[in-house]
């Protein structure tokens, strides 16, 4: 027979099992977990945007330098 695994969560250094939490507390934990995933996703997107922006700045600078050299 398979043993049922009890989920635990650590809040401020204290471990809680799922059965120690109220329904409302479990909902709040689910919100925190979902927000953590969304923050991670947003950070990933921000990293992509920042790198893309930097590359376009570099391309612009190179293009301006070429225009300057061509005008001389």
Coordinates of N, CA and C in Angstrom, one line a residue:
X1 N 0.8 -1.2 0.0 CA 0.0 0.0 0.0 C 0.9 1.2 0.0
X2 N 0.6 2.2 -0.8 CA 1.4 3.4 -0.9 C 1.1 4.3 0.2
X3 N 2.2 4.9 0.7 CA 2.0 5.8 1.9 C 1.7 7.2 1.3
X4 N 0.7 7.9 2.0 CA 0.3 9.2 1.5 C 1.4 10.2 2.0
X5 N 1.8 11.0 1.0 CA 2.8 12.0 1.4 C 2.1 13.3 1.8
X6 N 2.5 13.8 2.9 CA 2.0 15.1 3.4 C 2.8 16.2 3.0
X7 N 2.2 17.2 2.3 CA 2.9 18.4 1.9 C 3.2 19.3 3.1
X8 N 4.4 19.9 3.1 CA 4.7 20.8 4.1 C 5.1 22.1 3.5
X9 N 5.0 23.2 4.3 CA 5.4 24.5 3.8 C 6.1 25.2 5.0
X10 N 7.2 25.9 4.7 CA 7.9 26.6 5.7 C 7.6 28.1 5.6
X11 N 7.1 28.6 6.7 CA 6.7 30.0 6.9 C 7.5 30.6 8.0
X12 N 8.3 31.6 7.7 CA 9.1 32.2 8.8 C 9.9 31.2 9.6
X13 N 10.4 30.2 9.0 CA 11.3 29.2 9.7 C 10.5 28.1 10.4
X14 N 9.2 28.1 10.3 CA 8.4 27.1 10.9 C 7.7 26.2 9.9
X15 N 7.8 24.9 10.0 CA 7.2 24.0 9.1 C 5.8 23.7 9.5
X16 N 4.9 23.7 8.5 CA 3.5 23.4 8.7 C 3.1 22.3 7.7
X17 N 2.3 21.4 8.1 CA 1.7 20.4 7.2 C 0.4 20.9 6.7
X18 N 0.0 20.4 5.6 CA -1.3 20.8 5.0 C -2.4 20.7 6.0
X19 N -2.5 19.7 6.8 CA -3.6 19.5 7.7 C -3.6 20.5 8.9
X20 N -2.5 21.2 9.1 CA -2.4 22.2 10.1 C -3.0 23.6 9.7
X21 N -3.3 23.7 8.4 CA -3.7 25.0 7.8 C -5.2 25.0 7.6
X22 N -5.7 26.2 7.7 CA -7.1 26.4 7.4 C -7.3 26.4 5.9
X23 N -8.5 26.3 5.4 CA -8.8 26.4 3.9 C -8.3 27.8 3.4
X24 N -8.5 28.8 4.2 CA -8.1 30.2 3.8 C -6.6 30.3 3.7
X25 N -5.9 29.7 4.7 CA -4.4 29.7 4.6 C -3.9 28.9 3.4
X26 N -4.5 27.8 3.1 CA -4.1 27.1 1.9 C -4.3 27.9 0.6
X27 N -5.4 28.6 0.6 CA -5.7 29.5 -0.6 C -4.6 30.6 -0.7
X28 N -4.2 31.2 0.5 CA -3.2 32.2 0.5 C -1.8 31.6 0.0
X29 N -1.5 30.4 0.4 CA -0.3 29.7 0.0 C -0.3 29.5 -1.5
X30 N -1.5 29.1 -2.0 CA -1.6 28.9 -3.5 C -1.4 30.2 -4.2
X31 N -1.9 31.3 -3.6 CA -1.7 32.6 -4.3 C -0.2 33.0 -4.3
X32 N 0.4 32.8 -3.1 CA 1.9 33.1 -3.1 C 2.6 32.3 -4.1
X33 N 2.3 31.0 -4.2 CA 3.0 30.2 -5.2 C 2.8 30.6 -6.6
X34 N 1.5 31.0 -6.9 CA 1.2 31.5 -8.2 C 1.9 32.8 -8.5
X35 N 1.9 33.7 -7.5 CA 2.6 35.0 -7.7 C 4.1 34.7 -7.9
X36 N 4.7 33.8 -7.2 CA 6.1 33.5 -7.4 C 6.4 33.0 -8.8
X37 N 5.5 32.2 -9.4 CA 5.7 31.7 -10.7 C 5.5 32.9 -11.7
X38 N 4.6 33.8 -11.4 CA 4.4 35.0 -12.3 C 5.6 35.9 -12.2
X39 N 6.1 36.1 -11.0 CA 7.3 37.0 -10.9 C 8.5 36.4 -11.7
X40 N 8.7 35.0 -11.5 CA 9.7 34.4 -12.3 C 9.6 34.6 -13.8
X41 N 8.3 34.4 -14.3 CA 8.1 34.6 -15.7 C 8.3 36.0 -16.1
X42 N 7.9 37.0 -15.3 CA 8.0 38.4 -15.6 C 9.5 38.7 -15.6
X43 N 10.3 38.2 -14.7 CA 11.7 38.4 -14.7 C 12.4 37.8 -15.9
X44 N 12.0 36.6 -16.3 CA 12.5 36.0 -17.6 C 12.2 36.9 -18.7
X45 N 11.0 37.4 -18.8 CA 10.6 38.3 -19.9 C 11.4 39.6 -19.9
X46 N 11.6 40.2 -18.7 CA 12.4 41.4 -18.5 C 13.8 41.2 -19.0
X47 N 14.4 40.1 -18.6 CA 15.7 39.8 -19.1 C 15.8 39.7 -20.6
X48 N 14.8 39.1 -21.2 CA 14.8 39.0 -22.7 C 14.7 40.4 -23.3
X49 N 13.8 41.2 -22.7 CA 13.6 42.6 -23.2 C 14.8 43.4 -23.0
X50 N 15.5 43.3 -21.9 CA 16.7 44.1 -21.6 C 17.8 43.7 -22.6
X51 N 18.0 42.5 -22.9 CA 19.1 42.0 -23.8 C 18.7 42.5 -25.2
X52 N 17.5 42.3 -25.6 CA 17.0 42.8 -26.9 C 17.2 44.3 -27.1
X53 N 16.9 45.1 -26.1 CA 17.0 46.5 -26.1 C 18.5 46.9 -26.3
X54 N 19.3 46.2 -25.5 CA 20.8 46.5 -25.5 C 21.3 46.2 -26.9
X55 N 20.9 45.1 -27.5 CA 21.4 44.8 -28.9 C 20.9 45.9 -29.9
X56 N 19.7 46.4 -29.8 CA 19.3 47.4 -30.7 C 20.0 48.7 -30.5
X57 N 20.4 49.0 -29.2 CA 21.2 50.2 -29.0 C 22.6 50.0 -29.6
X58 N 23.1 48.8 -29.5 CA 24.4 48.6 -30.2 C 24.3 48.7 -31.7
X59 N 23.3 48.1 -32.3 CA 23.1 48.2 -33.7 C 22.9 49.7 -34.2
X60 N 22.2 50.4 -33.4 CA 22.0 51.8 -33.7 C 23.3 52.6 -33.7
X61 N 24.1 52.4 -32.6 CA 25.4 53.0 -32.5 C 26.3 52.7 -33.7
X62 N 26.3 51.4 -34.1 CA 27.1 51.0 -35.2 C 26.6 51.6 -36.5
X63 N 25.3 51.7 -36.7 CA 24.7 52.3 -37.8 C 25.1 53.8 -37.9
X64 N 25.0 54.5 -36.8 CA 25.4 55.9 -36.7 C 26.9 56.1 -37.0
X65 N 27.7 55.2 -36.5 CA 29.1 55.3 -36.8 C 29.4 55.1 -38.3
X66 N 28.7 54.1 -38.9 CA 28.9 53.9 -40.4 C 28.4 55.1 -41.1
X67 N 27.3 55.7 -40.8 CA 26.9 56.9 -41.4 C 27.9 58.0 -41.3
X68 N 28.4 58.2 -40.1 CA 29.4 59.2 -39.9 C 30.7 59.0 -40.7
X69 N 31.1 57.7 -40.8 CA 32.3 57.4 -41.6 C 32.0 57.6 -43.1
X70 N 30.8 57.3 -43.6 CA 30.5 57.5 -45.0 C 30.4 58.9 -45.4
X71 N 30.0 59.8 -44.4 CA 29.9 61.2 -44.7 C 31.3 61.9 -44.8
X72 N 32.3 61.3 -44.2 CA 33.6 61.9 -44.2 C 34.3 61.9 -45.5

